[in-house]
Coordinates of C-alpha atoms in Angstrom, one line a residue:
X576 CA 64.0 76.2 58.1
X577 CA 64.3 77.1 61.7
X578 CA 64.6 80.3 62.7
X579 CA 67.7 82.8 62.8
X580 CA 68.6 83.1 66.9
X581 CA 69.0 87.2 67.6
X582 CA 72.5 87.7 67.7
X583 CA 73.2 89.0 71.5
X584 CA 75.5 92.2 71.2
X585 CA 75.3 95.6 71.9
X586 CA 75.1 98.6 69.8
X587 CA 78.6 99.7 68.0
X588 CA 77.3 102.9 69.7
X589 CA 78.1 102.0 73.2
X590 CA 81.4 100.4 72.3
X591 CA 83.9 102.7 72.8
X592 CA 82.5 104.0 75.9
X593 CA 82.0 100.4 77.7
X594 CA 86.2 100.0 77.0
X595 CA 86.6 103.3 78.8
X596 CA 85.0 101.1 81.9
X597 CA 86.8 98.3 81.3
X598 CA 84.2 96.4 80.3
X599 CA 84.4 93.9 76.4
X600 CA 81.7 94.9 74.3
X601 CA 81.9 92.4 71.1
X602 CA 81.8 93.9 68.0
X603 CA 79.9 92.4 64.4
X604 CA 83.0 91.4 63.4
X605 CA 83.1 89.0 66.7
X606 CA 79.1 88.5 67.4
X607 CA 77.7 85.1 67.4
X608 CA 74.4 83.4 67.5
X609 CA 75.1 82.4 70.3
X610 CA 75.1 83.8 73.5
X611 CA 78.9 84.5 75.0
X612 CA 80.0 82.3 77.5
X613 CA 80.9 84.3 80.8
X614 CA 84.2 86.1 80.9
X615 CA 87.0 84.6 83.5
X616 CA 88.3 86.2 85.9
X617 CA 91.2 86.8 83.2
X618 CA 89.2 88.6 80.6
X619 CA 91.3 91.0 78.4
X620 CA 90.3 94.2 79.8
X621 CA 91.3 97.6 78.7
X622 CA 94.5 97.5 79.5
X623 CA 96.0 94.5 79.5
X624 CA 97.6 93.9 76.7
X625 CA 100.3 97.4 77.4
X626 CA 99.8 98.4 80.6
X627 CA 98.9 94.8 83.1
X628 CA 100.6 92.5 80.1
X629 CA 103.3 91.6 82.9
X630 CA 101.0 91.2 85.8
X631 CA 98.6 89.0 83.7
X632 CA 98.7 84.6 84.2
X633 CA 100.0 85.7 87.7
X634 CA 99.0 85.0 92.1
X635 CA 100.4 85.6 95.4
X636 CA 103.3 87.0 96.2
X637 CA 103.6 87.3 92.1
X638 CA 101.0 89.3 91.3
X639 CA 101.3 91.5 93.7
X640 CA 105.7 92.7 93.1
X641 CA 104.5 92.7 89.4
X642 CA 101.6 95.3 90.5
X643 CA 104.0 97.2 92.4
X644 CA 106.5 97.4 89.5
X645 CA 103.7 98.9 87.5
X646 CA 101.8 101.2 89.8
X647 CA 105.2 102.9 90.8
X648 CA 105.5 104.7 88.4
X649 CA 103.6 107.8 89.0
X650 CA 103.4 111.5 88.8
X651 CA 104.1 112.4 92.5
X652 CA 101.6 115.1 93.6
X653 CA 102.2 117.7 96.6
X654 CA 99.9 117.5 99.1
X655 CA 98.7 121.3 97.7
X656 CA 98.3 120.5 94.4
X657 CA 95.7 117.2 95.9
X658 CA 92.4 120.1 96.3
X659 CA 92.9 120.9 93.1
X660 CA 92.9 117.7 92.1
X661 CA 90.5 116.3 94.7
X662 CA 87.2 118.8 93.0
X663 CA 88.6 117.0 89.6
X664 CA 89.2 114.0 90.5
X665 CA 85.7 113.4 93.1
X666 CA 82.9 115.8 91.0
X667 CA 79.8 114.9 91.7
X668 CA 78.5 114.1 87.9
X669 CA 74.8 116.0 87.8
X670 CA 77.1 119.1 89.6
X671 CA 80.1 120.5 88.2
X672 CA 80.7 122.7 90.9
X673 CA 80.3 120.1 93.8
X674 CA 82.4 117.3 95.3
X675 CA 81.0 113.5 96.7
X676 CA 81.9 113.5 100.4
X677 CA 82.9 110.1 101.0
X678 CA 81.3 109.1 103.7
X679 CA 78.5 110.9 103.7
X680 CA 77.5 110.8 100.3
X681 CA 76.8 114.4 100.5
X682 CA 77.3 116.9 97.3
X683 CA 79.0 120.0 98.7
X684 CA 81.1 122.7 97.2
X685 CA 83.9 122.8 95.8
X686 CA 84.6 125.8 97.4
X687 CA 84.0 124.6 101.0
X688 CA 87.6 123.3 101.2
X689 CA 89.2 123.6 104.6
X690 CA 89.2 123.0 108.6
X691 CA 86.7 124.6 109.4
X692 CA 83.1 123.1 110.1
X693 CA 81.0 122.7 107.6
X694 CA 84.1 122.5 105.1
X695 CA 85.3 119.4 102.7
X696 CA 89.0 118.5 103.8
X697 CA 91.8 115.7 102.5
X698 CA 90.7 112.3 103.9
X699 CA 93.2 109.5 104.1
X700 CA 91.9 106.2 103.9
X701 CA 94.7 105.0 104.9
X702 CA 95.4 106.6 108.1
X703 CA 98.4 108.4 108.2
X704 CA 99.4 107.6 111.3
X705 CA 99.2 104.2 110.3
X706 CA 103.4 104.3 108.6
X707 CA 103.7 107.4 110.1
X708 CA 104.4 109.3 106.5
X709 CA 102.6 111.9 107.5
X710 CA 101.9 115.0 104.0
X711 CA 104.3 114.3 103.0
X712 CA 105.3 113.5 98.6
X713 CA 104.3 109.7 98.3
X714 CA 101.8 108.2 100.2
X715 CA 101.0 111.2 101.8
X716 CA 99.7 112.8 98.7
X717 CA 98.8 109.9 96.2
X718 CA 95.5 110.5 95.5
X719 CA 94.5 107.1 95.0
X720 CA 93.9 107.5 98.7
X721 CA 92.8 110.4 99.5
X722 CA 88.9 111.5 99.5
X723 CA 86.9 114.9 99.8
X724 CA 85.2 113.8 103.4
X725 CA 83.3 116.3 105.9
X726 CA 85.8 118.4 108.5
X727 CA 83.5 116.6 111.8
X728 CA 83.1 113.2 110.1
X729 CA 87.0 112.8 108.9
X730 CA 87.6 113.8 113.1
X731 CA 85.3 111.3 113.9
X732 CA 87.3 108.4 111.7
X733 CA 90.1 109.4 112.4
X734 CA 92.9 106.9 112.3
X735 CA 90.6 104.2 113.2
X736 CA 90.8 100.4 111.2
X737 CA 88.0 99.1 109.2
X738 CA 85.4 96.7 110.5
X739 CA 81.6 95.8 110.5
X740 CA 80.1 97.2 113.3
X741 CA 79.0 100.0 115.7
X742 CA 77.0 102.9 116.5
X743 CA 75.4 105.6 113.5
X744 CA 78.0 108.5 112.7
X745 CA 76.2 112.0 112.8
X746 CA 76.9 113.6 109.3
X747 CA 77.1 110.6 107.2
X748 CA 74.3 107.7 106.9
X749 CA 74.9 104.8 107.3
X750 CA 78.7 104.5 108.6
X751 CA 78.8 103.2 111.8
X752 CA 82.0 103.5 114.2
X753 CA 83.3 102.6 117.7
X754 CA 86.3 102.1 120.1
X755 CA 88.6 100.9 118.1
X756 CA 86.6 100.8 113.7
X757 CA 85.0 102.6 111.5
X758 CA 82.2 101.3 108.5
X759 CA 81.4 103.4 105.9
X760 CA 78.2 103.6 103.9
X761 CA 77.6 100.6 102.4
X762 CA 78.1 102.3 99.0
X763 CA 81.7 103.0 99.0
X764 CA 82.3 99.6 101.5
X765 CA 84.1 97.8 98.0
X766 CA 85.9 101.5 97.1
X767 CA 87.7 101.8 100.8
X768 CA 88.7 98.1 100.4
X769 CA 90.5 99.2 97.1
X770 CA 92.1 102.3 98.1
X771 CA 93.9 100.5 101.6
X772 CA 94.7 97.1 99.0
X773 CA 96.3 99.4 96.7
X774 CA 98.2 101.5 99.5
X775 CA 99.4 98.2 100.2
X776 CA 100.4 96.9 96.5
X777 CA 102.4 100.7 96.0
X778 CA 104.3 101.3 99.0
X779 CA 106.5 98.5 100.2
X780 CA 109.8 100.0 102.1
X781 CA 111.3 101.4 99.9
X782 CA 112.4 105.4 98.6
X783 CA 112.3 105.4 102.5
X784 CA 108.6 104.4 103.0
X785 CA 107.2 102.4 105.6
X786 CA 106.1 98.8 103.9
X787 CA 102.5 99.2 103.9
X788 CA 100.7 96.5 105.0
X789 CA 96.6 95.1 105.9
X790 CA 96.2 92.5 108.5
X791 CA 93.2 91.0 110.3
X792 CA 92.9 93.2 113.5
X793 CA 92.2 96.7 114.5
X794 CA 93.5 99.1 116.8
X795 CA 96.8 98.8 115.0
X796 CA 97.7 102.2 116.2
X797 CA 101.1 103.6 114.8
X798 CA 102.3 100.4 113.0
X799 CA 102.2 100.2 109.2
X800 CA 99.5 98.1 108.9
X801 CA 95.8 98.7 108.8
X802 CA 92.9 96.5 109.5
X803 CA 90.5 94.3 109.2
X804 CA 92.0 92.8 106.4
X805 CA 89.1 89.8 106.0
X806 CA 85.9 92.5 106.1
X807 CA 87.4 94.4 104.1
X808 CA 88.2 91.1 101.5
X809 CA 84.2 90.7 102.1
X810 CA 83.8 94.3 100.9
X811 CA 85.3 94.4 98.0
X812 CA 83.3 91.1 96.7
X813 CA 79.7 92.9 97.8
X814 CA 80.4 97.2 96.8
X815 CA 82.0 96.0 93.6
X816 CA 83.1 98.9 91.6
X817 CA 81.1 101.3 90.1
X818 CA 81.1 104.1 87.3
X819 CA 81.7 106.5 90.1
X820 CA 85.4 105.1 91.3
X821 CA 86.0 103.9 87.7
X822 CA 86.0 107.1 86.3
X823 CA 87.9 108.9 89.0
X824 CA 90.1 106.0 88.3
X825 CA 90.6 107.3 84.4
X826 CA 90.9 111.0 85.8
X827 CA 93.9 109.9 88.3
X828 CA 95.4 107.7 85.4
X829 CA 95.1 110.6 82.6
X830 CA 95.9 113.5 84.2
X831 CA 97.4 113.3 87.3
X832 CA 99.6 110.6 89.0
X833 CA 99.4 108.8 85.7
X834 CA 99.0 105.1 87.1
X835 CA 96.1 102.8 88.0
X836 CA 94.4 101.7 91.2
X837 CA 95.0 97.5 90.0
X838 CA 92.1 96.8 91.9
X839 CA 88.9 98.1 90.9
X840 CA 89.9 96.8 87.4
X841 CA 90.5 93.5 88.8
X842 CA 88.3 92.5 91.6
X843 CA 89.6 89.6 91.1
X844 CA 92.9 90.2 91.7
X845 CA 92.1 91.2 95.9
X846 CA 92.3 87.4 96.6
X847 CA 94.6 86.2 94.0
X848 CA 96.5 87.8 96.1
X849 CA 95.1 87.6 99.5

């Protein structure tokens, strides 16, 4: 008599948690004796049959247009409301009184927000001068690209484009910078890429805002463009979304803007568009 093969599926207790981060977990009804095939890039996720239904099956400009329509349905925050939002979206999982700073990875008190040395402030990952949108409600207050950052490190980054290389950044271990670019630490390279590409999808020239687009250049200045696209695509591949980034996306969706960064849910949509 042949020996039955062990079913290869996770316990049901894990299913709810897995759905929250967009992982498809077989249930007892769907488990089989054979290993499940590798998921295709278009595998249905937690929001695919609702939130993303109009984007499925599309690529290139059609996918970008569909995602723009989807993510543009959002609640907008004022710049002052961003302070409290970041205290929730970037809360330190190990210490609820602190936030995690983007470029340094340091945990710092939520109450240490401000503009003095040692404080953390609101970093516009898509530098606000790249399109001259300032802190206006819209791109200037969209928390999908606003993150807590050390005041000094934020000043060092300035409005530089993103690229590989440079010298070490004091106060941000693993980050590098030179005269025209900034390279974040490895742990958030993909986060930075997906935030930049979200902005390019969300803001396309409507409502008086600039048409934000990535390009493969650095030193873009005040143009509504930011680079380097080839490097951002590389970072998206090398640093896939982790639990912190996925939870952040969920908090923004549930509590604040009620829209999602599609490239956190579907990193494979980056090369599908660009």
